[in-house]
Amino acid sequence: MTGILIAGTSSDAGKSLVVTALCRAAWRRGIDAVPYKAQNMSNNSMVCADGSEIGRAQYLQASAAKVTPESAMNPVLLKPGTDRRSFIVLRGKPSGVLEAGQYATGRHHLAEAAWAAYDELAGAHEMVLCEGAGSPAEINLRAGDYTNMGLAREKNLPVVLVGDIDRGGVLASLFGTWALLDDEDRALLAGYVINKFRGDESVLAPGLDEITRRTGMPSLGVLPWVAGVWLDGEDALEVGRWRHDGDSDSPDNLRVAVVRLPRISNATDVDAIAAEAGVDVQVTTNPTTCERADVVILPGSRSTVRDLGWLRSTGIADVVVRRAREGRTVLGICGGYQMLTRVICDPEGQESQSPRTEGLGLLPVEVTFGADKTLATPSGRWRGIEVSGYEIHHGRMDVDVSSGEPFLGGVRVGSVWGTMWHGAFECDEFRRAWLAEVADHAGSAWRPTESSIGYGQRREQMIDVLADAVEEHLNLDRLFALAERR
């Protein structure tokens, strides 16, 4: 039974990336390794084959390790609904709410469930590659911590710190993390990794030597900046990460505007669209950008009614309604689809304080929120093409299909499309056929490049590129040996 905790000096330092790469590197070495994150705070999630819900990052890490994703890999998922409240998903199922005042001290039952899940994985696999959350130096939360040093102490795990040099101040963040921990926590720090380095490594070496001299933590390697690699994010802040090289100004591009809702969820739905050659995806809160685009996408939301109110206050709602009247394409996914409907009813206050809210009235649907949550992995056909996806939502949709065309668990009326299926655009044939249809409708010259690799294949290649990087630049023998130190 072995394990190691990959912690970060800050959020988005590269913990998820490193664990993903280590999962694939371990698999290449014949090690039966599994990913684990005790608590994830994210509105980007997936549905496992058994109907449980886990963070998107852990689902991807399981794929990297070539194991079946399961709820034990992310036993606690907190989905922020407001600035002061998160909805709890415990072992893949809804389990109440966590208020801001409970975060430091009110999570004992979550810790017990998380640690029990770790024991399940450790008892069934050779190695558990754990990912921390945020930073272990958040000493104001240490008393109730069970995902960083609290986990490491409970399970006697060595801890490797990851620092992002691209942010600046990486040496200070490494030393500061070490300095803020108490002696018992500090004793578990077994080394550190520098992430996203660009330049001559010899210039960095004196600083690393000094960090090791002052802290006793050895450097386990320096990962370079790896261009063209992005993985399923946990954080909505990562929604604007897509870029294409050399084609962003082409007049033949298909222009897609994704509305950046304040409480956006499952923003990864548009990753596959953005990865398509010649598709220019822009994440925006600007009504003018939405007006000019060939396609406007309203993505998922963790708080549909509040985000619909925001949509109206910004003027984007007016743009969406005008586009529909002019026959210009609008796509709503999950919460975005619900905003396009006639009415949203929430009689029990499940999602909002409004028992009845008028939608944008563009689709013949009535939405009713209730306590029951739908977690499913549907599949079907569109235009004869096989499509699959996953559903994560509370709202029940009553659709008048006679007024439109069925579309992936939703409906299409004219140029307005609505679907409850997340992940459908990862299906290559469907994605390209749908984009070609809406491009033609918009009068765009864009057509799919049939020789392009599929989205799933591209993601596999990115995982392999990351695994190649850790094998070349990290001391993997020493790192994996740390995991055996019990």
Tab-separated table of N, CA and C in Angstrom, residues 197-206 208 221-224 473:
chain	number	residue	atom	x	y	z
A	197	PHE	N	8.658	26.188	-16.647
A	197	PHE	CA	9.913	26.936	-16.769
A	197	PHE	C	10.245	27.175	-18.234
A	198	ARG	N	10.709	28.396	-18.519
A	198	ARG	CA	11.175	28.736	-19.866
A	198	ARG	C	12.558	29.379	-19.742
A	199	GLY	N	13.515	28.867	-20.489
A	199	GLY	CA	14.833	29.482	-20.472
A	199	GLY	C	15.936	28.503	-20.118
A	200	ASP	N	17.055	29.066	-19.674
A	200	ASP	CA	18.257	28.308	-19.346
A	200	ASP	C	18.167	27.858	-17.885
A	201	GLU	N	18.121	26.548	-17.685
A	201	GLU	CA	17.929	26.012	-16.340
A	201	GLU	C	19.098	26.336	-15.417
A	202	SER	N	20.261	26.554	-15.988
A	202	SER	CA	21.431	26.850	-15.154
A	202	SER	C	21.267	28.180	-14.405
A	203	VAL	N	20.467	29.094	-14.974
A	203	VAL	CA	20.206	30.370	-14.308
A	203	VAL	C	19.359	30.155	-13.054
A	204	LEU	N	18.487	29.149	-13.088
A	204	LEU	CA	17.600	28.860	-11.965
A	204	LEU	C	18.299	28.057	-10.865
A	205	ALA	N	19.300	27.287	-11.250
A	205	ALA	CA	19.912	26.323	-10.334
A	205	ALA	C	20.376	26.902	-8.997
A	206	PRO	N	21.039	28.072	-8.959
A	206	PRO	CA	21.473	28.598	-7.647
A	206	PRO	C	20.303	28.836	-6.692
A	208	LEU	N	17.459	27.151	-6.630
A	208	LEU	CA	16.986	25.847	-6.156
A	208	LEU	C	17.927	25.283	-5.099
A	221	GLY	N	12.968	18.078	-9.878
A	221	GLY	CA	13.021	18.366	-11.298
A	221	GLY	C	12.321	19.655	-11.669
A	222	VAL	N	12.567	20.086	-12.894
A	222	VAL	CA	12.001	21.321	-13.435
A	222	VAL	C	11.266	20.975	-14.729
A	223	LEU	N	9.944	21.135	-14.698
A	223	LEU	CA	9.148	20.867	-15.891
A	223	LEU	C	9.142	22.099	-16.790
A	224	PRO	N	9.417	21.925	-18.073
A	224	PRO	CA	9.394	23.078	-18.971
A	224	PRO	C	7.972	23.493	-19.312
A	473	HIS	N	12.173	15.099	-17.392
A	473	HIS	CA	12.622	16.225	-16.575
A	473	HIS	C	12.493	16.030	-15.069
